[in-house]
CSV table of C-alpha atoms in Angstrom, one decimal:
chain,number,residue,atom,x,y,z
J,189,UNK,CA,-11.1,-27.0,-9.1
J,190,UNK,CA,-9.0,-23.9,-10.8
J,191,UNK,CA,-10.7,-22.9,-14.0
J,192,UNK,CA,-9.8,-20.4,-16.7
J,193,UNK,CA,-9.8,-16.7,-15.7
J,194,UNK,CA,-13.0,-14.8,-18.2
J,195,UNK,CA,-11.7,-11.5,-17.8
J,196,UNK,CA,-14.8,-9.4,-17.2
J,197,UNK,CA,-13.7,-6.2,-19.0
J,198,UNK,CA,-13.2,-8.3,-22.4
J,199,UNK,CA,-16.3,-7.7,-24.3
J,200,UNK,CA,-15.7,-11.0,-26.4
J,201,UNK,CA,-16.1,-13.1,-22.9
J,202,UNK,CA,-19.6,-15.0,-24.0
J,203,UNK,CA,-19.8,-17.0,-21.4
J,204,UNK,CA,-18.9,-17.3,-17.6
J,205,UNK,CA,-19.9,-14.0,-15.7
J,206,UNK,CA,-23.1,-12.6,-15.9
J,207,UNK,CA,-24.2,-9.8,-17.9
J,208,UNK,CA,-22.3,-6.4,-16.7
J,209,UNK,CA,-25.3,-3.8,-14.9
J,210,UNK,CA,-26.1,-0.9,-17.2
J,211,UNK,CA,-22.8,1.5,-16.8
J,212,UNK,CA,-23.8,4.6,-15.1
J,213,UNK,CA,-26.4,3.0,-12.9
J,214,UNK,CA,-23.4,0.3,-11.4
J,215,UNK,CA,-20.6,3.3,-11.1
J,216,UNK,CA,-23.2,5.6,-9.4
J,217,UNK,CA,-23.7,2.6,-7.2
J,218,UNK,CA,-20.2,2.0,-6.5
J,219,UNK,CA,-19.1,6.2,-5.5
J,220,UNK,CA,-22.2,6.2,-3.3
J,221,UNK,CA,-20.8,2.6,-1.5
J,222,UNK,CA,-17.5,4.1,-0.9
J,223,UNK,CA,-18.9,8.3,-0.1
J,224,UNK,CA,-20.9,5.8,2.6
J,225,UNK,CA,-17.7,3.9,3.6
J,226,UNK,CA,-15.8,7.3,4.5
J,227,UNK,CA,-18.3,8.9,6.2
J,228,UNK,CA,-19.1,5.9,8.6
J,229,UNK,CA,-15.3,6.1,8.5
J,230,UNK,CA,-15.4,9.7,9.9
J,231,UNK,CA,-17.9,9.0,12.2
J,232,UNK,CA,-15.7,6.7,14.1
J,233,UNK,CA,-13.1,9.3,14.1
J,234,UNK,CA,-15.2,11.5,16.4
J,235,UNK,CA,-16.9,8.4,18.5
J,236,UNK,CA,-13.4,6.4,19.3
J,237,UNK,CA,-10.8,8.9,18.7
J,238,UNK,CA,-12.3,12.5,19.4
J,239,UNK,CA,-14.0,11.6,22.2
J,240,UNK,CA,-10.7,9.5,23.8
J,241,UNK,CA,-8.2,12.8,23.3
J,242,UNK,CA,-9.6,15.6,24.0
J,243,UNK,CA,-7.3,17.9,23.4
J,244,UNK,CA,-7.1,17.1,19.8
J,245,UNK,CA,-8.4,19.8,16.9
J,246,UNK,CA,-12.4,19.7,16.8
J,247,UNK,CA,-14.3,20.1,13.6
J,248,UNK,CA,-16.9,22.6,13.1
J,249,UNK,CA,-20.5,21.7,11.9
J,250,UNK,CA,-21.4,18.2,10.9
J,251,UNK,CA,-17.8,16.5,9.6
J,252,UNK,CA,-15.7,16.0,12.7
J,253,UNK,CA,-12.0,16.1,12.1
J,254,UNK,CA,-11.3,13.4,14.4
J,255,UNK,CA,-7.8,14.8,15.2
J,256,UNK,CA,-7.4,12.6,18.0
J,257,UNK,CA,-7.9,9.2,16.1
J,258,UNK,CA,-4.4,9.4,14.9
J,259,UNK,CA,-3.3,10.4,18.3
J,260,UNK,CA,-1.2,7.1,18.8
J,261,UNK,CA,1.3,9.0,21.3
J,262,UNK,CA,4.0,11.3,20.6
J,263,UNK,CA,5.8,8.4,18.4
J,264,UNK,CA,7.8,6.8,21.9
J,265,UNK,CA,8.1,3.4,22.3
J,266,UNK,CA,6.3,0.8,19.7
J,267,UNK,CA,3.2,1.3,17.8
J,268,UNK,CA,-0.2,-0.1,19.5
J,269,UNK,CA,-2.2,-2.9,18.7
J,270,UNK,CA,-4.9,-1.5,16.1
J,271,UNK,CA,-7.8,-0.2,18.2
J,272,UNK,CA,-11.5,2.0,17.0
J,273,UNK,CA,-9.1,5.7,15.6
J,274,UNK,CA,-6.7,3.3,13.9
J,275,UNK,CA,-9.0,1.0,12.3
J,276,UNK,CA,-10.7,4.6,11.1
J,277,UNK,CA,-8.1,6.4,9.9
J,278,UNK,CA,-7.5,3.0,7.9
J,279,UNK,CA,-11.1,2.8,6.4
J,280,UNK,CA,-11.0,6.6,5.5
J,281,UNK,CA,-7.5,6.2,3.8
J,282,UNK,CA,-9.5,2.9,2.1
J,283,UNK,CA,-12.1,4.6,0.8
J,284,UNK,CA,-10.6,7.6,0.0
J,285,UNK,CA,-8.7,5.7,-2.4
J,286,UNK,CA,-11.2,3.7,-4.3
J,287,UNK,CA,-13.0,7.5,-4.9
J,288,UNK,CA,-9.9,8.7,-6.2
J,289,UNK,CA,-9.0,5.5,-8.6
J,290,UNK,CA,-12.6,5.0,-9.9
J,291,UNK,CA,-12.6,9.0,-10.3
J,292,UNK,CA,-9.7,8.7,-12.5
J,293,UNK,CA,-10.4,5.6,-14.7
J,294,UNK,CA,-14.3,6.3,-15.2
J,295,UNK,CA,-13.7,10.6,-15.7
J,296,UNK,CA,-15.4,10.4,-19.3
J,297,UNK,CA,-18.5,9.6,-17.6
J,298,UNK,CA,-18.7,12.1,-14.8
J,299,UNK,CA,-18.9,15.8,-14.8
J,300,UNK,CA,-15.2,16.7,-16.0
J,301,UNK,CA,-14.8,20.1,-13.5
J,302,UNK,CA,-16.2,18.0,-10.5
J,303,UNK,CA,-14.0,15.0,-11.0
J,304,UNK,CA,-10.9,17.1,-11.8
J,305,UNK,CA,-11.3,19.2,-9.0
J,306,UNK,CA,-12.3,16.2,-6.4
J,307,UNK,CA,-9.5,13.8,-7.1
J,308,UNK,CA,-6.2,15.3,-6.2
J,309,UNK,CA,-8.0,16.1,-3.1
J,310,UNK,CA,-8.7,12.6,-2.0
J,311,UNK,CA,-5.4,11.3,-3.0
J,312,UNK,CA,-3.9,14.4,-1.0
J,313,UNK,CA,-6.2,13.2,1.8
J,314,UNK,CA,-5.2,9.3,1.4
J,315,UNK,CA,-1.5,10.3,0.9
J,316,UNK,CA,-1.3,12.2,4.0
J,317,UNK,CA,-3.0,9.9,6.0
J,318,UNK,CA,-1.0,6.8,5.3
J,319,UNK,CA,2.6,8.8,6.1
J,320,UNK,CA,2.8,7.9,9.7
J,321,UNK,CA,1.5,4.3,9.6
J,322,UNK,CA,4.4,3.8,6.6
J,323,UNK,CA,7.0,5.6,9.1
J,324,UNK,CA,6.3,2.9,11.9
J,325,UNK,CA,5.8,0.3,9.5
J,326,UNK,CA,9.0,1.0,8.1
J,327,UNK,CA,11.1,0.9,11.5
J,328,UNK,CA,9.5,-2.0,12.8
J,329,UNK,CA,10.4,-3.5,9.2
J,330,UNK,CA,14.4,-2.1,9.9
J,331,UNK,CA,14.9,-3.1,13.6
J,332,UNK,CA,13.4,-6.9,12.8
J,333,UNK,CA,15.7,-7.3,9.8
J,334,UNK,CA,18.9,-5.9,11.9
J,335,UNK,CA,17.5,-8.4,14.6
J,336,UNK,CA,17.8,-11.2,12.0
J,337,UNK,CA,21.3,-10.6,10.7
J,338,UNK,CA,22.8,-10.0,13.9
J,339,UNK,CA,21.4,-12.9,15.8
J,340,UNK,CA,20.3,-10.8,18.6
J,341,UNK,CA,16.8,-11.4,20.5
J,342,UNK,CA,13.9,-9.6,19.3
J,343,UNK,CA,12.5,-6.4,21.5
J,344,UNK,CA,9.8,-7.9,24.0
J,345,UNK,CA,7.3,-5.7,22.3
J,346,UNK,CA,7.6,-7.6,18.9
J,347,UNK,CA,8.4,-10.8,20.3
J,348,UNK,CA,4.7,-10.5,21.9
J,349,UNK,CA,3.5,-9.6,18.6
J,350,UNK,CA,4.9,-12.4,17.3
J,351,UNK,CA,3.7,-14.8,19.6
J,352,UNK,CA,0.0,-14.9,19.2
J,353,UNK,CA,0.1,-15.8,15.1
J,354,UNK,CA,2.9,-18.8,16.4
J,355,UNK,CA,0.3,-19.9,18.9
J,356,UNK,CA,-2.6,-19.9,16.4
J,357,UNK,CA,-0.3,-21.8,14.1
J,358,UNK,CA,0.4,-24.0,16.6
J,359,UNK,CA,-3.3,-24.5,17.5
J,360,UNK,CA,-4.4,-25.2,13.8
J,361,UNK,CA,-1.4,-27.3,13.0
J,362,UNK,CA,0.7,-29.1,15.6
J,363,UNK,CA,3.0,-31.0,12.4
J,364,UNK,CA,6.3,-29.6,12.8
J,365,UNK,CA,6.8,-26.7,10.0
J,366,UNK,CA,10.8,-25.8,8.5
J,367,UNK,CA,11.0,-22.0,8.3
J,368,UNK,CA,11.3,-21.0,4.7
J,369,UNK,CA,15.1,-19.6,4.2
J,370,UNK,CA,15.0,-15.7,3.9
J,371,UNK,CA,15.7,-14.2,0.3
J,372,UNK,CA,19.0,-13.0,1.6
J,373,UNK,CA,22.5,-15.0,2.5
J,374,UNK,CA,23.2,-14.6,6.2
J,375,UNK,CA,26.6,-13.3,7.4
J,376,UNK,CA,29.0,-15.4,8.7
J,377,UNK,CA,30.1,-16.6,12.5
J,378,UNK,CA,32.7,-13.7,12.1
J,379,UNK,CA,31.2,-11.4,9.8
J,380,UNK,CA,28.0,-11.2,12.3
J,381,UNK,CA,29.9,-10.3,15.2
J,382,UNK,CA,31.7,-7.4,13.6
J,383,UNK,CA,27.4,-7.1,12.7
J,384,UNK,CA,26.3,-7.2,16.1
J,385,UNK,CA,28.6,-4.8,17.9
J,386,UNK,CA,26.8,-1.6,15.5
J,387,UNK,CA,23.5,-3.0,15.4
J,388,UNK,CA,22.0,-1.6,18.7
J,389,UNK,CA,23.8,2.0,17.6
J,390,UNK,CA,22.3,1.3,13.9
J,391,UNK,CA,18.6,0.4,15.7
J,392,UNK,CA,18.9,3.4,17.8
J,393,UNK,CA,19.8,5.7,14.8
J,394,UNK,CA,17.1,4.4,12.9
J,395,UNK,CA,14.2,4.6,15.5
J,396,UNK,CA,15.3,8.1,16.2
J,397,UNK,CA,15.3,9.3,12.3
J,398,UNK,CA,12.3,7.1,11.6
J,399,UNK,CA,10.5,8.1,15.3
J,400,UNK,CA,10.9,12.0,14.6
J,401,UNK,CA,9.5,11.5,10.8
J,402,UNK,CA,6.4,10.1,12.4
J,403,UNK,CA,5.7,12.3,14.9
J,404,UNK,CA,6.0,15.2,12.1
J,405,UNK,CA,3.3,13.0,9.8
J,406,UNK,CA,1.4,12.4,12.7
J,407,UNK,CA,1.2,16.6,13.7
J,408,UNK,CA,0.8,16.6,9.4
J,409,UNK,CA,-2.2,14.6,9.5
J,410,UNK,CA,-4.0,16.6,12.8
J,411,UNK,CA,-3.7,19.6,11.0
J,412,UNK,CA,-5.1,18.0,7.6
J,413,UNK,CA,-8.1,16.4,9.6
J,414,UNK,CA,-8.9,20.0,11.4
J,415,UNK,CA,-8.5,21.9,7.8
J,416,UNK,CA,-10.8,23.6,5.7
J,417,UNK,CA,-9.3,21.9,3.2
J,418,UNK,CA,-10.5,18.8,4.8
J,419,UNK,CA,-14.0,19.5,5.7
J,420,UNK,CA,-14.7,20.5,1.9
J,421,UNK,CA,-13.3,17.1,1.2
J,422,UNK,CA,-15.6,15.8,3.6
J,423,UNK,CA,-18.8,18.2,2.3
J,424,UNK,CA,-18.8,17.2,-1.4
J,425,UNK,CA,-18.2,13.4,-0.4
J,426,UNK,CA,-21.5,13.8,1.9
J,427,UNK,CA,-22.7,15.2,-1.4
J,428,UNK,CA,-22.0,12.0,-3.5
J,429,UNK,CA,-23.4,10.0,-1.3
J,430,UNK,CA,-26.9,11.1,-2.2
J,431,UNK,CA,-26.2,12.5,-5.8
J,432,UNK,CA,-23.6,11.2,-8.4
J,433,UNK,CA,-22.7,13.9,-10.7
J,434,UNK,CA,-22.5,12.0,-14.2
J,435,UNK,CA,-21.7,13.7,-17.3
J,436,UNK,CA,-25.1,13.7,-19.0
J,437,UNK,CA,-28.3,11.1,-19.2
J,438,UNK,CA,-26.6,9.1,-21.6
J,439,UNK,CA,-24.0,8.5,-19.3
J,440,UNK,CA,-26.5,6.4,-17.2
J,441,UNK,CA,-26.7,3.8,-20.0
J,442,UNK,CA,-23.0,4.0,-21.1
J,443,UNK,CA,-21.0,0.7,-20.9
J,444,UNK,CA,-18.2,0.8,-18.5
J,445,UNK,CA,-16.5,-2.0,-20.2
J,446,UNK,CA,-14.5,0.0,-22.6
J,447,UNK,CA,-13.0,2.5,-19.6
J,448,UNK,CA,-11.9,-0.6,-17.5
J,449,UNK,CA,-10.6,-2.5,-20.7
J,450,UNK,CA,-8.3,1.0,-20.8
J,451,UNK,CA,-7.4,0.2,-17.3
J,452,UNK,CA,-6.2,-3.0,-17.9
J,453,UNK,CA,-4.3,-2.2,-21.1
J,454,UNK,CA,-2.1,0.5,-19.5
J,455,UNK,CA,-1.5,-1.6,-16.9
J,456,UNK,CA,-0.3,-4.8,-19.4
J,457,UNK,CA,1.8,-1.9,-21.5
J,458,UNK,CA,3.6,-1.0,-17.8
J,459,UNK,CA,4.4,-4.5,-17.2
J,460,UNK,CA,5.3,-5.3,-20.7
J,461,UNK,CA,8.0,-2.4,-19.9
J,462,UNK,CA,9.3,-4.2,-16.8
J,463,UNK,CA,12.5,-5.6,-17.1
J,464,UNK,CA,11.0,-9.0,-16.5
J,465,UNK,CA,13.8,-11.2,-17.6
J,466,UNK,CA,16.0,-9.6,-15.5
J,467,UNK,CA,13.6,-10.5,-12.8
J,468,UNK,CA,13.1,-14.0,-13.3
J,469,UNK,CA,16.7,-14.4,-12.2
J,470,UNK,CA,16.7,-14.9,-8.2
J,471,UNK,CA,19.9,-12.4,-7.8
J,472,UNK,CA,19.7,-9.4,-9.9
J,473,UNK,CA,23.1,-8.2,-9.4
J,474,UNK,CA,22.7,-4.9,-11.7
J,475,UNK,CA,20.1,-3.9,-9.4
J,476,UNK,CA,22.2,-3.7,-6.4
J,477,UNK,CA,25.1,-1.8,-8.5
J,478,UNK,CA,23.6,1.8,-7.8
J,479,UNK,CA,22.8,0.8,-4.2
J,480,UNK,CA,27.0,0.5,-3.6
J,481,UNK,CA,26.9,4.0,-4.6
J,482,UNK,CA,26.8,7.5,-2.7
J,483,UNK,CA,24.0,9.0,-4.7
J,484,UNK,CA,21.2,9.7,-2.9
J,485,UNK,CA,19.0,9.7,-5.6
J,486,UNK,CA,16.4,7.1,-5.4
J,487,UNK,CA,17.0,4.0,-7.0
J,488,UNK,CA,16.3,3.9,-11.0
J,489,UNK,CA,14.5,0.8,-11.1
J,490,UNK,CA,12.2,1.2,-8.5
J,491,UNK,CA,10.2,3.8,-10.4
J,492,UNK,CA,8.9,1.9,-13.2
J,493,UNK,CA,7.9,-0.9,-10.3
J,494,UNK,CA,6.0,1.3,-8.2
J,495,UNK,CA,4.2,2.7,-11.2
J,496,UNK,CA,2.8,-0.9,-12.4
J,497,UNK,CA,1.2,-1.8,-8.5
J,498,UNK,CA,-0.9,2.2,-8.6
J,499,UNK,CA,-2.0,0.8,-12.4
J,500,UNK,CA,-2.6,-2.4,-10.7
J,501,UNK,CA,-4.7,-1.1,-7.9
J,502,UNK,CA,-6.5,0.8,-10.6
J,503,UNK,CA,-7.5,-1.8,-12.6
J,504,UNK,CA,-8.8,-4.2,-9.7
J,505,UNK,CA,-11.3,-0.7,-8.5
J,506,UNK,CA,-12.3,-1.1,-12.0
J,507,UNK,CA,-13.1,-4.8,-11.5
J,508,UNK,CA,-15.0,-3.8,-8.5
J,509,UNK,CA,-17.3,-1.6,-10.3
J,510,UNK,CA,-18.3,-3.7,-12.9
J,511,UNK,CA,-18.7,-6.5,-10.6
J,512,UNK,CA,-20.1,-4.3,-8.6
J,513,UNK,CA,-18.6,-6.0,-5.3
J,514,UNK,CA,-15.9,-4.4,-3.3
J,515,UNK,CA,-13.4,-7.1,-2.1
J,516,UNK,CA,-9.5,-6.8,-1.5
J,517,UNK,CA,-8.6,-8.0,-5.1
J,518,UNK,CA,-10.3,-8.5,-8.3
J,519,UNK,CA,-13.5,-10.5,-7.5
J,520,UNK,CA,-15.6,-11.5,-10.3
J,521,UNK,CA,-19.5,-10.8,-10.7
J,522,UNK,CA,-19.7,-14.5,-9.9
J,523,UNK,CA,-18.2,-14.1,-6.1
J,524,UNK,CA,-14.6,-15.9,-7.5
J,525,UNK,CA,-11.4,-14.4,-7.0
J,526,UNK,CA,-8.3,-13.9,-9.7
J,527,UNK,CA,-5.4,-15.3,-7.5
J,528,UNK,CA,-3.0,-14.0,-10.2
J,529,UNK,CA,-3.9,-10.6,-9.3
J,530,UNK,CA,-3.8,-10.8,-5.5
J,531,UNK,CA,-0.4,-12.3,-5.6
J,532,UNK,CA,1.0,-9.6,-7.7
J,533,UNK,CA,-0.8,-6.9,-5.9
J,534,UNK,CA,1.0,-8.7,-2.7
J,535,UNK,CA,4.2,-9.0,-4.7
J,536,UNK,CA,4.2,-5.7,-5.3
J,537,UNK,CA,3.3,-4.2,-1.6
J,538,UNK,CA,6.4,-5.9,-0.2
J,539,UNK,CA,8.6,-4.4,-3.0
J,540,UNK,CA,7.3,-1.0,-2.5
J,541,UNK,CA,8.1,-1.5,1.4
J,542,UNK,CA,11.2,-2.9,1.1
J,543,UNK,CA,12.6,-0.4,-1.0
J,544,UNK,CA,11.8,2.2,0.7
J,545,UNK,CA,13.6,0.8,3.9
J,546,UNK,CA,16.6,0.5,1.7
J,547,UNK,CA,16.4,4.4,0.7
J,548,UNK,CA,15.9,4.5,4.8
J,549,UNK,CA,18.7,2.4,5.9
J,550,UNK,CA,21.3,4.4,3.2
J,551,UNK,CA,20.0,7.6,4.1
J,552,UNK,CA,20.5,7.3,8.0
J,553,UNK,CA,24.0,5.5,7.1
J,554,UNK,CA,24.9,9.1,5.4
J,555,UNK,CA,24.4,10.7,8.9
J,556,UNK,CA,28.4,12.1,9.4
J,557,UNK,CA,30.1,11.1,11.8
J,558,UNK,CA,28.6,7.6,12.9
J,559,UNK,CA,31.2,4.9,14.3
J,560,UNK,CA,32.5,2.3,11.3
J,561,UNK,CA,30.4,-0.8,13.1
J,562,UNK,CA,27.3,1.3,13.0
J,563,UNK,CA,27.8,2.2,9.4
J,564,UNK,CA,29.1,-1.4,8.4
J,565,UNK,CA,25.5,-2.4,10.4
J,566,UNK,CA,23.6,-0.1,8.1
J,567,UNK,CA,25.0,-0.7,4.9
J,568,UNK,CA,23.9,-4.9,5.6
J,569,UNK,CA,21.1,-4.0,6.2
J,570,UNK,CA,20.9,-2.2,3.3
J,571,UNK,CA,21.7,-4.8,1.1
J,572,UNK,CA,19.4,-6.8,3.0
J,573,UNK,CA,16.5,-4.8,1.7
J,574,UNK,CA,17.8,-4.7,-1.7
J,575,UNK,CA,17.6,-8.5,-1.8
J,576,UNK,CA,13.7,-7.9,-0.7
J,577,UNK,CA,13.3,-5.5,-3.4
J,578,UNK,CA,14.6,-8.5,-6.3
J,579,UNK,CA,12.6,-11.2,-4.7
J,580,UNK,CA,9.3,-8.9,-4.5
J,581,UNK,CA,10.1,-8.5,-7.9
J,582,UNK,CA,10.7,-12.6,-8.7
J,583,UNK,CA,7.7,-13.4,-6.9
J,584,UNK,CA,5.4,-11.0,-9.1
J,585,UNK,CA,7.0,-11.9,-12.6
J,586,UNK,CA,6.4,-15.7,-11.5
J,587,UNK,CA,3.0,-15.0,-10.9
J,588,UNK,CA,1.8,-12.5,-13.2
J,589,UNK,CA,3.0,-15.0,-16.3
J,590,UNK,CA,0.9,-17.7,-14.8
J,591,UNK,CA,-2.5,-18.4,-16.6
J,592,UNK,CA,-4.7,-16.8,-14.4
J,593,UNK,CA,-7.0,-18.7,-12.6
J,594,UNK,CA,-10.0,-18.5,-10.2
J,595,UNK,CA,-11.1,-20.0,-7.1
């Protein structure tokens, strides 16, 4: 049964979780976990994707570069099924992270050069990391949505992607199920054919924008993982893992409760900020104004979002320290989880992704000289995306104002 939600970083909470660990003792805990984490993550970089492409950039003494675990091809055809270099570069851009948030929230208590010097390194390293799985992310996202609103059959590829989630859903529940309705209105009879005729030429000028931008982010992250840059990354976090640099002794005893209850205020002031009645409404029709226009300047609104999901995801790495777990959301010291915050974080994701294929979709329909279907193609598809963007946006103010529960 749901209960109330005792927010672990309120120091009034008297009852519910257990007592917090002393402060210095759990955060040292935590940076060691995750300086663990990436280096078992960069050991499967040189034992599955070294090893497998040869011809990749080696690393010198102990910290492989594992240049060839991003080595998913030259960006042809679709992306593979996950597999050892992919699942490693994932875990690496994972923990990479978590240094870099707890880094940032907890810096009082840690040794102000180190931490100011090590942070912007690991979001560098995170950051470039994550460019080329976002790239095929994003196309696959663009070429099933065109798919959609023209009525045309899915590639082979994603249709077999497809196929083994609808046989497991079969398997578990064989009661008919009525597709939920997508967040946009679809054309009409006459309005998709006009649709369909530039939809292949918009899908093939989108694969071929989106397909060169991976392959540069792909030859981007080789020559990060086979960087000095990179392997003094990879030293100090070897470093951590035996010996947490904390300010003083007195940061050992220091309770972490305060820095985390910071966390979670800037992130309630960010929301606060959001234009939240505005997004209770399912159509958000000032939203899409700026979209209609030929500015290429990203979209106004979209800032203020994208800021409230990086205060988000610092605030559940602060959970994770004082519960001293480290779970994909916001688990209490008493194993539950805060469903408010893994809907929003979720909420959030698919914003973030869909309006970045929006910017994606207008920027490939400013290529000149593109026929009028192909364009007409690009700009529904556009608006198609936009639609995502206010339904992300509905589906995180519904959830964030609910009283937050745990299960």
């Amino acid at each position: 049964m749901a209960q109330r939600h005792l927010d672990p970083t309120d120091p009034t909470a008297a009852a519910g979780p257990p007592p917090v660990p002393a402060g210095g003792d759990a955060l040292a805990d935590y940076l060691r976990a995750q300086a663990t984490e990436f280096l078992r993550a960069l050991r499967l970089h040189r034992e599955s994707g070294a090893g497998a492409h040869g011809n990749g950039a080696q690393s010198s003494g102990s910290h492989p570069s594992g240049a060839g675990a991003l080595d998913r091809g030259r960006g042809r055809g679709p992306a593979p099924a996950p597999d050892g270099p992919v699942d490693a570069a994932r875990a690496l851009r994972r923990a990479a992270r978590r240094l870099s948030g707890t880094l940032h929230t907890f810096q009082p208590l840690l040794d102000a050069e180190w931490a100011e010097a090590m942070r912007p390194e690991l979001a560098w390293l995170s950051g470039t990391l994550a460019l080329e799985h976002a790239y095929a992310s994003r196309l696959d996202r663009l070429l099933q949505a065109l798919h959609r609103l023209s009525g045309s059959a899915a590639f082979p590829a994603q249709q077999a992607g497809r196929a083994a989630p609808a046989r497991a859903a079969a398997t578990a529940d064989p009661a008919p199920v009525t597709p939920l309705a997508p967040s946009v209105t679809r054309p009409s009879p006459a309005d998709r054919g006009n649709l369909t005729v530039g939809a292949a030429k918009a899908g093939a000028l989108l694969d071929r924008q989106l397909t060169l931008a991976r392959t540069r982010a792909h030859s981007t992250a080789l020559q990060a993982l086979g960087s000095s840059r990179f392997h003094a990354v990879a030293d100090k976090v070897a470093l951590l893992a035996s010996e947490v640099p904390l300010k003083d002794t007195a940061a050992a005893a220091a309770d972490l409760r305060p820095l985390a209850a910071a966390a979670r205020d800037r992130l309630t002031d960010a929301v606060a900020a959001l234009p939240l009645v505005t997004a209770g409404n399912p159509y958000n029709a000032q939203a899409l104004v700026h979209g209609l226009s030929p500015d290429p300047a990203p979209h106004p609104q979209d800032a203020q979002w994208h800021q409230v999901r990086l205060l988000l995801r610092l605030h559940r790495y602060a959970l994770e320290v004082l519960a001293g777990t480290d779970a994909d959301g916001a688990d209490g010291a008493d194993g539950t989880t805060d469903v408010r915050l893994l809907a929003a974080g979720e909420a959030l994701d698919r914003h973030r992704d869909a309006s970045e294929a929006a910017a994606a979709a207008a920027q490939a329909a400013r290529t000149p000289r593109i026929a009028p279907a192909t364009a007409y193609a690009l700009g529904v598809l556009h608006a198609d995306q936009r639609h995502e963007v206010e339904a992300a946006r509905y589906a995180f103010q519904h959830s964030w104002r609910k009283e937050p529960i745990r299960l």
